[in-house]
Coordinates of C-alpha atoms in Angstrom, one line a residue:
Chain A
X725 CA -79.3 44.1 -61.2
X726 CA -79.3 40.5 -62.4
X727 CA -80.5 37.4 -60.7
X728 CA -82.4 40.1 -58.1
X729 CA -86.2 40.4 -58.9
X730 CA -88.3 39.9 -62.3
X731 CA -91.1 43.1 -62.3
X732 CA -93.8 43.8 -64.6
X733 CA -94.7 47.4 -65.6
X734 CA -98.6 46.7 -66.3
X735 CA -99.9 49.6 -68.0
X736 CA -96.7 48.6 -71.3
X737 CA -98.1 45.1 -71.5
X738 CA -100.0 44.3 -74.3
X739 CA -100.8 40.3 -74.1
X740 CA -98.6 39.6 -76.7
X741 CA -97.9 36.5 -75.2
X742 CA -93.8 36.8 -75.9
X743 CA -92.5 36.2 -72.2
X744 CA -94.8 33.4 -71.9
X745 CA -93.8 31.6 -75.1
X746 CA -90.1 32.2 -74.6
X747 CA -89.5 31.5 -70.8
X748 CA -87.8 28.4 -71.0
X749 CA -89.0 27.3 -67.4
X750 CA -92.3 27.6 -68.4
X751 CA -93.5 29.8 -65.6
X752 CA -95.2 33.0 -66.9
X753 CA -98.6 32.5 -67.4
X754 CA -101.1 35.5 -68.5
X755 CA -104.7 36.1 -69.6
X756 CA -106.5 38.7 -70.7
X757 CA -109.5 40.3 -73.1
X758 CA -110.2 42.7 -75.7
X759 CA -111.7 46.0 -75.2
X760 CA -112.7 48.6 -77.6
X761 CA -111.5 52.1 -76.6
X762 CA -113.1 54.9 -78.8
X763 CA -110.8 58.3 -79.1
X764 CA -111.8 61.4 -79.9
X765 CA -111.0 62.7 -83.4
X766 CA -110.2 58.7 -84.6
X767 CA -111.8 57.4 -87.5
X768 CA -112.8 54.4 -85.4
X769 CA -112.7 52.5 -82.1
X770 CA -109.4 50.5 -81.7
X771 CA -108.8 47.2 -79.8
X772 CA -106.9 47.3 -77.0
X773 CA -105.9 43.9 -74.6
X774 CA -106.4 43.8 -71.2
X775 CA -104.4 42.3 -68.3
X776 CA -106.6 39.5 -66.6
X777 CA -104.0 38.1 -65.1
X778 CA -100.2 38.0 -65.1
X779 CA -98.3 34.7 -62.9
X780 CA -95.0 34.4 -62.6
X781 CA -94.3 31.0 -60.9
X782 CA -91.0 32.1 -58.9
X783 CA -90.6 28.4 -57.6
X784 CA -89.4 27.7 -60.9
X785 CA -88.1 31.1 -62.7
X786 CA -84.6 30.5 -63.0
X787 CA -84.0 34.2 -63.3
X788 CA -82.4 34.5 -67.1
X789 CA -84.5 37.6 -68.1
X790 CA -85.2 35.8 -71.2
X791 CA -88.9 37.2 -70.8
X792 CA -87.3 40.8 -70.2
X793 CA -84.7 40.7 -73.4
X794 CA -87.9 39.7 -75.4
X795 CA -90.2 42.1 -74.3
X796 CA -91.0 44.5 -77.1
X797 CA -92.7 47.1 -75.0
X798 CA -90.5 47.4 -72.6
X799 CA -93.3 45.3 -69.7
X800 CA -90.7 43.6 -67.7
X801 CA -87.7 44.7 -66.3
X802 CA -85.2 43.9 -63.6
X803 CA -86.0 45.5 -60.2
X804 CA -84.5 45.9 -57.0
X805 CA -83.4 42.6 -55.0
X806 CA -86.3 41.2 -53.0
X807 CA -85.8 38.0 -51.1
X808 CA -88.5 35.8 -51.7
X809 CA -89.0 33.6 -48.7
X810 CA -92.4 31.9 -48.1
X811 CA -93.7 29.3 -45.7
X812 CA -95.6 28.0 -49.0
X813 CA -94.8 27.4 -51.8
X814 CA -98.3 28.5 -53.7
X815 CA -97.7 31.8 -52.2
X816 CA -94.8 32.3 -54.3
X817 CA -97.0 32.6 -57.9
X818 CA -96.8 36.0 -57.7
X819 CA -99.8 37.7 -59.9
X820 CA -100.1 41.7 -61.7
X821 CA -100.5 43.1 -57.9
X822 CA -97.2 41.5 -56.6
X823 CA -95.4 41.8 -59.5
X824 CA -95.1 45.4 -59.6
X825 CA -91.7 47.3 -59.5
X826 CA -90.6 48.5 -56.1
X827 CA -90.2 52.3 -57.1
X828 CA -94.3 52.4 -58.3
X829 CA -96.5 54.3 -56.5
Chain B
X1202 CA -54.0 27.4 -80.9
X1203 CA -54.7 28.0 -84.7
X1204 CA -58.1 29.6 -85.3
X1205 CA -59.0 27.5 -88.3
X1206 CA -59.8 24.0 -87.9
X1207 CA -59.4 21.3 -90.0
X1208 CA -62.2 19.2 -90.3
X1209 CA -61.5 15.1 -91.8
X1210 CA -64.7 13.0 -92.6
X1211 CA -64.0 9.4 -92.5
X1212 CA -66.4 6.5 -93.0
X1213 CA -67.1 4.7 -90.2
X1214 CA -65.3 1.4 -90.9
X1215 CA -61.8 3.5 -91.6
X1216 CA -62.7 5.3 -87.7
X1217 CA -59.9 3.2 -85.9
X1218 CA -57.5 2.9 -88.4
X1219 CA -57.6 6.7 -89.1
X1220 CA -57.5 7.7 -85.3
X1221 CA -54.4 5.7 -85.3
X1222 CA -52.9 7.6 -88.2
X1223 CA -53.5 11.3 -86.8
X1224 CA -52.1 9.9 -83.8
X1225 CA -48.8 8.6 -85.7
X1226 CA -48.8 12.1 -87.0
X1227 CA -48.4 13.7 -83.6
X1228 CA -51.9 14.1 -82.5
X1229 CA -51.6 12.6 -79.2
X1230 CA -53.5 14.9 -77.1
X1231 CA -56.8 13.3 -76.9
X1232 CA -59.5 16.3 -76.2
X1233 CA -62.9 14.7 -76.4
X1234 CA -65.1 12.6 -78.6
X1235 CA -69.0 13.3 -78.6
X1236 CA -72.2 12.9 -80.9
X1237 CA -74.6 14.9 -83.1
X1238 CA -77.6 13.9 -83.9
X1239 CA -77.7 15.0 -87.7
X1240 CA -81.5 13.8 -88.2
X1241 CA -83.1 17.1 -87.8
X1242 CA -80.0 19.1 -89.8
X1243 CA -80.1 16.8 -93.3
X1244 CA -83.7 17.3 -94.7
X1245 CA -82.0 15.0 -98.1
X1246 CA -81.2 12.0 -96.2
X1247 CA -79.6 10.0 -99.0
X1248 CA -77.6 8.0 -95.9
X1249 CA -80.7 8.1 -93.7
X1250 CA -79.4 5.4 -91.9
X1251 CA -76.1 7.2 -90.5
X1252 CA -78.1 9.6 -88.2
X1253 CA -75.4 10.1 -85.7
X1254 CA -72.2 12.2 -86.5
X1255 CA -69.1 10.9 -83.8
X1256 CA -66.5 13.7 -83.5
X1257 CA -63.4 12.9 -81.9
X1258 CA -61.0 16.2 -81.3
X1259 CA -57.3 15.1 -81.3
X1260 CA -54.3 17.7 -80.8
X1261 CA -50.8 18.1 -80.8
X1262 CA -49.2 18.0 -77.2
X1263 CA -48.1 21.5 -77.5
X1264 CA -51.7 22.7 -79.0
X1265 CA -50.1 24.1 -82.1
X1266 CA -52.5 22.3 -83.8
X1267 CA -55.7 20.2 -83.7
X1268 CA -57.9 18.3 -85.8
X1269 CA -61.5 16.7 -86.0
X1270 CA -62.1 13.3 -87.2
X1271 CA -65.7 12.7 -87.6
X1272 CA -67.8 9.9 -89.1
X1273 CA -71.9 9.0 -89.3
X1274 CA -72.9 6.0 -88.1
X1275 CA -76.0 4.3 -87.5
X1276 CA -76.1 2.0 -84.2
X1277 CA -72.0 0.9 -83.9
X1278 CA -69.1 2.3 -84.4
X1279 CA -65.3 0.6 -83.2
X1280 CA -63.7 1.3 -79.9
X1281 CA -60.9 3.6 -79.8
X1282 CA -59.8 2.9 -76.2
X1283 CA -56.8 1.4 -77.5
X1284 CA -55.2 4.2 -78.8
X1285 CA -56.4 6.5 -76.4
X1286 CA -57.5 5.3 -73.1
X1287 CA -58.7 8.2 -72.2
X1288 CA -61.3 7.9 -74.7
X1289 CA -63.1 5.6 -72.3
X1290 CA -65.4 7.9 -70.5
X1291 CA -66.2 10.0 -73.7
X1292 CA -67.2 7.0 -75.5
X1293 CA -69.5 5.4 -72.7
X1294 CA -71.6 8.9 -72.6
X1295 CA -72.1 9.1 -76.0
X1296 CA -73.1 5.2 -76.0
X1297 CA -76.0 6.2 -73.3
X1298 CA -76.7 9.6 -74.6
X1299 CA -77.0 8.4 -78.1
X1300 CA -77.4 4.9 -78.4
X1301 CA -74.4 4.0 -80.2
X1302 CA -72.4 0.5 -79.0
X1303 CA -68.6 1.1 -79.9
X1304 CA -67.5 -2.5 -80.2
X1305 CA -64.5 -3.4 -78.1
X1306 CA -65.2 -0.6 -75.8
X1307 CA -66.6 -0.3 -72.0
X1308 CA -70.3 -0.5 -72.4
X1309 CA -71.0 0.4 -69.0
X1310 CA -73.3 3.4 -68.6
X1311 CA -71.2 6.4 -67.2
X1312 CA -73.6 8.6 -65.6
X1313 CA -77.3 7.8 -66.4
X1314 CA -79.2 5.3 -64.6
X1315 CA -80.0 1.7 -66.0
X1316 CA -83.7 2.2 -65.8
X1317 CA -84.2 5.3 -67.7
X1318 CA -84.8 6.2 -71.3
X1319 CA -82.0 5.1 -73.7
X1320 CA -80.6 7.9 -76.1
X1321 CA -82.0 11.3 -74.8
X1322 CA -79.9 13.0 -76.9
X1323 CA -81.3 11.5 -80.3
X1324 CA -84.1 13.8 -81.4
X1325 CA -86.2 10.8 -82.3
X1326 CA -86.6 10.5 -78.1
X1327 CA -89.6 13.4 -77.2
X1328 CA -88.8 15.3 -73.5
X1329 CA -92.4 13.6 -72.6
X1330 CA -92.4 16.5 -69.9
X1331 CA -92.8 18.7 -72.7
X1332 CA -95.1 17.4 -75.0
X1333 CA -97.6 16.1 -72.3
X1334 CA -97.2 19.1 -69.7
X1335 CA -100.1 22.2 -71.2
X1336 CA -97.9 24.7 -72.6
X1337 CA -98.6 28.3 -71.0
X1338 CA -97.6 30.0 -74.5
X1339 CA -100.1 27.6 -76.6
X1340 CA -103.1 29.8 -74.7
X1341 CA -104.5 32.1 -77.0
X1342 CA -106.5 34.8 -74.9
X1343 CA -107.8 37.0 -77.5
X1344 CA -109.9 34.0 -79.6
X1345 CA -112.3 33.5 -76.5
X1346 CA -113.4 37.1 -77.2
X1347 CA -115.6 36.5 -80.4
X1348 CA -114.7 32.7 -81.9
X1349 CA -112.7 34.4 -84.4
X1350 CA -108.4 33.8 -84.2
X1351 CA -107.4 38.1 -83.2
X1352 CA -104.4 39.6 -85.5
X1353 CA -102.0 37.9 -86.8
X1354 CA -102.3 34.8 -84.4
X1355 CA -103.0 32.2 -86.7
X1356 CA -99.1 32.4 -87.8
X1357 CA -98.5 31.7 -83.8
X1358 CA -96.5 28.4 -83.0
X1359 CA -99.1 26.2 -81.1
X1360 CA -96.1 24.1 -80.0
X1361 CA -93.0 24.4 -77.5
X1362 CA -90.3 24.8 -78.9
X1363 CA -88.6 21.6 -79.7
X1364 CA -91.8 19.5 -79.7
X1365 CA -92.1 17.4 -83.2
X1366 CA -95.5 17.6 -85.1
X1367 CA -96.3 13.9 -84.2
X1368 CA -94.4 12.9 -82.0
X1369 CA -96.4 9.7 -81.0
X1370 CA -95.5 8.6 -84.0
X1371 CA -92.0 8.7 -83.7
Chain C
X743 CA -76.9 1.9 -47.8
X744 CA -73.3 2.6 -45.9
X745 CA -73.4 5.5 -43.6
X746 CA -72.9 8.9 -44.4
X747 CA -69.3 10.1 -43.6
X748 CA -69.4 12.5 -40.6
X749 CA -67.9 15.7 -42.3
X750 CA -71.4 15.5 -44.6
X751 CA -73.5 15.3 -41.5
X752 CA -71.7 18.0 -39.1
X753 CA -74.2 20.9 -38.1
X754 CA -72.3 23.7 -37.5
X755 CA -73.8 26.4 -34.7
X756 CA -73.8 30.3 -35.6
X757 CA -74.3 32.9 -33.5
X758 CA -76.2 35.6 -35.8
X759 CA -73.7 38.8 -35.7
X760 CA -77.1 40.9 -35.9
X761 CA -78.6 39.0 -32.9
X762 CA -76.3 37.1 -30.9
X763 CA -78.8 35.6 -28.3
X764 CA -79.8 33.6 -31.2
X765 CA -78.3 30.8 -32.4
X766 CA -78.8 28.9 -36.1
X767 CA -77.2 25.7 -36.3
X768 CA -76.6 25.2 -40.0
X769 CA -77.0 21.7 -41.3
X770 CA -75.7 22.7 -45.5
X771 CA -77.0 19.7 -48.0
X772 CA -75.1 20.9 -50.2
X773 CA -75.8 18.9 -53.6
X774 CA -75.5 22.2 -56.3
X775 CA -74.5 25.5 -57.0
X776 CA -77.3 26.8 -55.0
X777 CA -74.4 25.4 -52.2
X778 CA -71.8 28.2 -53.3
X779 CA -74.8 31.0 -52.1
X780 CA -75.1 29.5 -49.0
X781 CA -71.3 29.7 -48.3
X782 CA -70.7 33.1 -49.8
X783 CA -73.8 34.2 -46.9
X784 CA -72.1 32.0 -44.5
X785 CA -68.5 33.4 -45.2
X786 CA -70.3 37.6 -45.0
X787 CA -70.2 37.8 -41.4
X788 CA -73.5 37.8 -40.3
X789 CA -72.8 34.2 -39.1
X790 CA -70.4 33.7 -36.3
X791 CA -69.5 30.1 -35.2
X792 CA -70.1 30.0 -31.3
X793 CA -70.5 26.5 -29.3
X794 CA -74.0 25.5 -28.2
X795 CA -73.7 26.8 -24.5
X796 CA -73.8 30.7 -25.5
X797 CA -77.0 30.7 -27.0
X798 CA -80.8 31.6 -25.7
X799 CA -82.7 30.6 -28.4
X800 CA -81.8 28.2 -30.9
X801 CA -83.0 26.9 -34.1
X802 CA -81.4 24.2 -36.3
X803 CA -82.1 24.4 -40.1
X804 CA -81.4 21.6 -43.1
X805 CA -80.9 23.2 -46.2
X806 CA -81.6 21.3 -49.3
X807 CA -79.5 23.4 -51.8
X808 CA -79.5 22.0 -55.0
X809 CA -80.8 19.5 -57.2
X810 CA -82.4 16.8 -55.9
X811 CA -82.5 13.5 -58.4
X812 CA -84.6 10.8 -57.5
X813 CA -81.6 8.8 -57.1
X814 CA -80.3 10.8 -54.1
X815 CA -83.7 11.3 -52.4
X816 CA -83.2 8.0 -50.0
X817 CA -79.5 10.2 -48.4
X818 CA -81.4 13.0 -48.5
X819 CA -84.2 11.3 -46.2
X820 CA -81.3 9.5 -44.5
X821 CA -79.9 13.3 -43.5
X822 CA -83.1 14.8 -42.6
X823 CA -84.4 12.1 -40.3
X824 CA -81.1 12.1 -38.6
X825 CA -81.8 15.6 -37.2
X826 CA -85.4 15.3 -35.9
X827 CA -86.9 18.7 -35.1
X828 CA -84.4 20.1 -37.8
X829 CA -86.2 22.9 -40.1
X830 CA -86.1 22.2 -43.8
X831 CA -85.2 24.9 -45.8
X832 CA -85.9 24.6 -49.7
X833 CA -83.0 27.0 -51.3
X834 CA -83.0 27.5 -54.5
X835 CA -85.4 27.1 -57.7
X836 CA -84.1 23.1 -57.5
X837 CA -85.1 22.0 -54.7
X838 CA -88.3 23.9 -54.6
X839 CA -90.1 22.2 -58.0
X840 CA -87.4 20.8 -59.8
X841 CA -86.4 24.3 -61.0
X842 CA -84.8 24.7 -64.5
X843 CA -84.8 20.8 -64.8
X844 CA -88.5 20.2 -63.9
X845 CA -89.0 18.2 -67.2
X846 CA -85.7 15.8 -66.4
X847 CA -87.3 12.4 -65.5
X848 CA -84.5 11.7 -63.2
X849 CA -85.0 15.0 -61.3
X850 CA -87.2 15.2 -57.7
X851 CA -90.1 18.1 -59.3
X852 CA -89.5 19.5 -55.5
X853 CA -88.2 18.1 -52.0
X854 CA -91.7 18.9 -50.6
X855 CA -92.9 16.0 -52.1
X856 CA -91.5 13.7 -49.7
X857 CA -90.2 16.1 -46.3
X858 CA -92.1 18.5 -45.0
X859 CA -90.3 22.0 -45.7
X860 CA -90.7 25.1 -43.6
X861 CA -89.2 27.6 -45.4
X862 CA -89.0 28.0 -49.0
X863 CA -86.5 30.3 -51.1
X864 CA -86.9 31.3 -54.5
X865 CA -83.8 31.9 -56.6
X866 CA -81.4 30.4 -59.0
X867 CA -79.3 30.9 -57.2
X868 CA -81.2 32.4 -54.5
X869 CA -78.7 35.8 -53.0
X870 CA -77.5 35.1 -49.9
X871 CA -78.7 38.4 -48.4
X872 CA -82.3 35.5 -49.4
X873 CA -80.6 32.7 -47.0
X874 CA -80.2 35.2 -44.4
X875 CA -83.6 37.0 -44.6
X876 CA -85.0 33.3 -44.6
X877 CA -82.6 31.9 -41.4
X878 CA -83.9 35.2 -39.3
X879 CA -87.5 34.2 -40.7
X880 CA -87.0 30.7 -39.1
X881 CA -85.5 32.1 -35.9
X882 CA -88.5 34.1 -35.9
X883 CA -87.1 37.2 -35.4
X884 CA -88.4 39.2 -37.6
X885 CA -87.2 39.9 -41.3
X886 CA -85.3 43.9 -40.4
X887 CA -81.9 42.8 -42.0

């Protein structure tokens, strides 16, 4: 499974910010905002983040899974191989859409 | 190979003659002789001067044993090329790495190019890519919500990893 | 500059054992690991060395694998202009920005600085089952391993 493809599971990520700050490359960027979700039965409203956006620049990941091995919920993981082969070299920032593992729905 | 090592801490005028001496003793496998750059590891700097610790790993032909001879130095330290010739190479990287002259030695650079930065290794000398390049983890994408730092965040590192607090200053 | 010895320069012509009208002449600048990748796809059997006269359609492709230091971009020119109409291929994370040493001053941040690249593959090292998918995008044949 190694060196193959770098996924991100969206609905687990939390904007911790881990990946980003531990990638050694450099080349996960992320934003996002703060909603209030209010639950039945709860006391009060919590705060949940948002996904604005999710980038991994794959011109530069150097595939380590540094960002996957810190992780705490589990929001990346190793998928199946995909060759990434582009005529640009923009077109290989691959954002939340892209990014998703190859056995989602 | 023994799994303990012995460790022997010389000063840096006795380097040569002590080299020699292990070597008399049957340490005449010469393994490899680098740098550390002790600055950031010694907060009590009483020798703040000696940043740079040379090791030189000698062993015995039939690697029953080994040793390390190491000294701190500040900018010079002597040539060993004349008891091990081999010790060429391995002193002119840690020259260019580290900016250390060892006098009587080959002070050609080895691998880096003339024009660039002397003494990457030394953590006085800032990766400028680093420090000058916007660091992705330094965004903070919960304080645009209300002005107000979200959680826990102020404990956040605002810098990269291995970027010193002033390091224009350094 | 002297010249560059003939055995770096050699372009090699594969027939593709998937489509063997097709011909890929391989032209490997090989400067890193990104190198042993390209051999392993070479050595899997999809690439069978023919001699120019058996093919239909040809396409020759330069592939920059490995890290390019600003001291070895005037060879790396020097190769690419010796093959005009050659495709550059950008393998690996290396050649593509600079890769894992982006922030190294003596490192190129990226071939496509200076050449213009037709293909690029992300990877460090990129699989070879990625050189091949990117040789049959090149040939334009479509990308059906």
């Amino acid at each position: 499974m190694k060196h193959s493809f770098i996924a991100l599971i969206e609905d687990k990520c939390t904007s911790c910010m881990l990946c980003v700050r531990e990638c050694p490359a450099w080349c996960i960027t992320l934003d996002s905002h703060t909603v209030e979700v209010t639950e039945e039965g709860a006391r009060r409203p919590r705060k949940v983040n948002v996904l604005d956006s999710f980038e991994i620049d794959y011109s530069l990941c150097m595939y380590c899974g540094v960002c996957i091995d810190v992780c705490p919920f589990d929001a990346l993981a190793w998928d199946e191989h995909r060759a990434l082969v582009t005529a640009d070299r923009e077109d290989m920032l691959l954002g939340i859409v892209e990014l998703r593992p190859s056995d989602s729905s | 190979m023994k799994q303990e090592f012995t460790w022997h801490k010389v000063d840096a005028g006795q380097w040569f003659t002590t080299i020699g001496e292990q070597r008399d003793a049957g340490f005449t496998y010469f393994d490899f002789l680098t740098g550390v750059d002790r600055e950031s590891l010694d907060p009590d700097k009483s020798d703040s001067q000696l940043q740079v610790e040379v090791i030189a790993h000698l062993a015995k032909p039939d690697l029953s044993d080994s040793i390390f001879v190491h000294t701190c130095v500040s900018e010079e330290l002597d040539s060993i090329t004349d008891l091990f010739q081999a010790a060429s190479w391995h002193e002119r990287e840690c020259a260019e790495m580290y900016g250390i002259a060892f006098t009587g030695g080959d002070s050609r650079s080895l691998l880096r190019h003339e024009t660039l930065s002397r003494s990457p290794l030394r953590k006085s000398t800032v990766l400028a890519a680093r420090v000058l390049i916007p660091w992705p983890g330094g965004a903070e994408p919960q304080i645009k919500e209300d002005g107000r730092k979200a959680g826990n965040s102020s404990r956040r590192r605002q810098r990269p990893p291995g970027v010193p607090e002033n390091w224009l200053k350094s | 500059m002297p010249a560059l010895p003939d055995r770096l320069t050699q372009v090699t012509c594969y027939a593709l054992a998937s489509d063997p009208t097709i011909c890929v002449k391989i032209l490997n600048a090989s400067l890193a690991c990104c190198t042993l990748e390209l051999q392993a796809a070479i050595a899997s059997g999809e690439f069978v060395e023919t001699d120019d006269a058996s093919c239909d359609r040809q396409v020759t492709v330069l592939v920059v694998a490995g890290t390019v230091t600003d001291a070895l971009v005037p060879r790396v020119m020097e190769l690419i202009k010796s093959h005009p109409g050659a495709k550059v291929m950008s393998f690996g994370a290396c050649a593509t920005s600079g890769g894992p040493y982006w922030d190294s001053p003596p490192v190129s941040k990226g071939i496509d600085q200076f050449v213009e690249v037709a293909s690029y593959v992300s990877g460090c090292p990129p699989r070879p089952e990625a050189f091949i998918q990117a040789v049959r995008v090149l040939a334009q044949i479509g990308t059906q391993a």
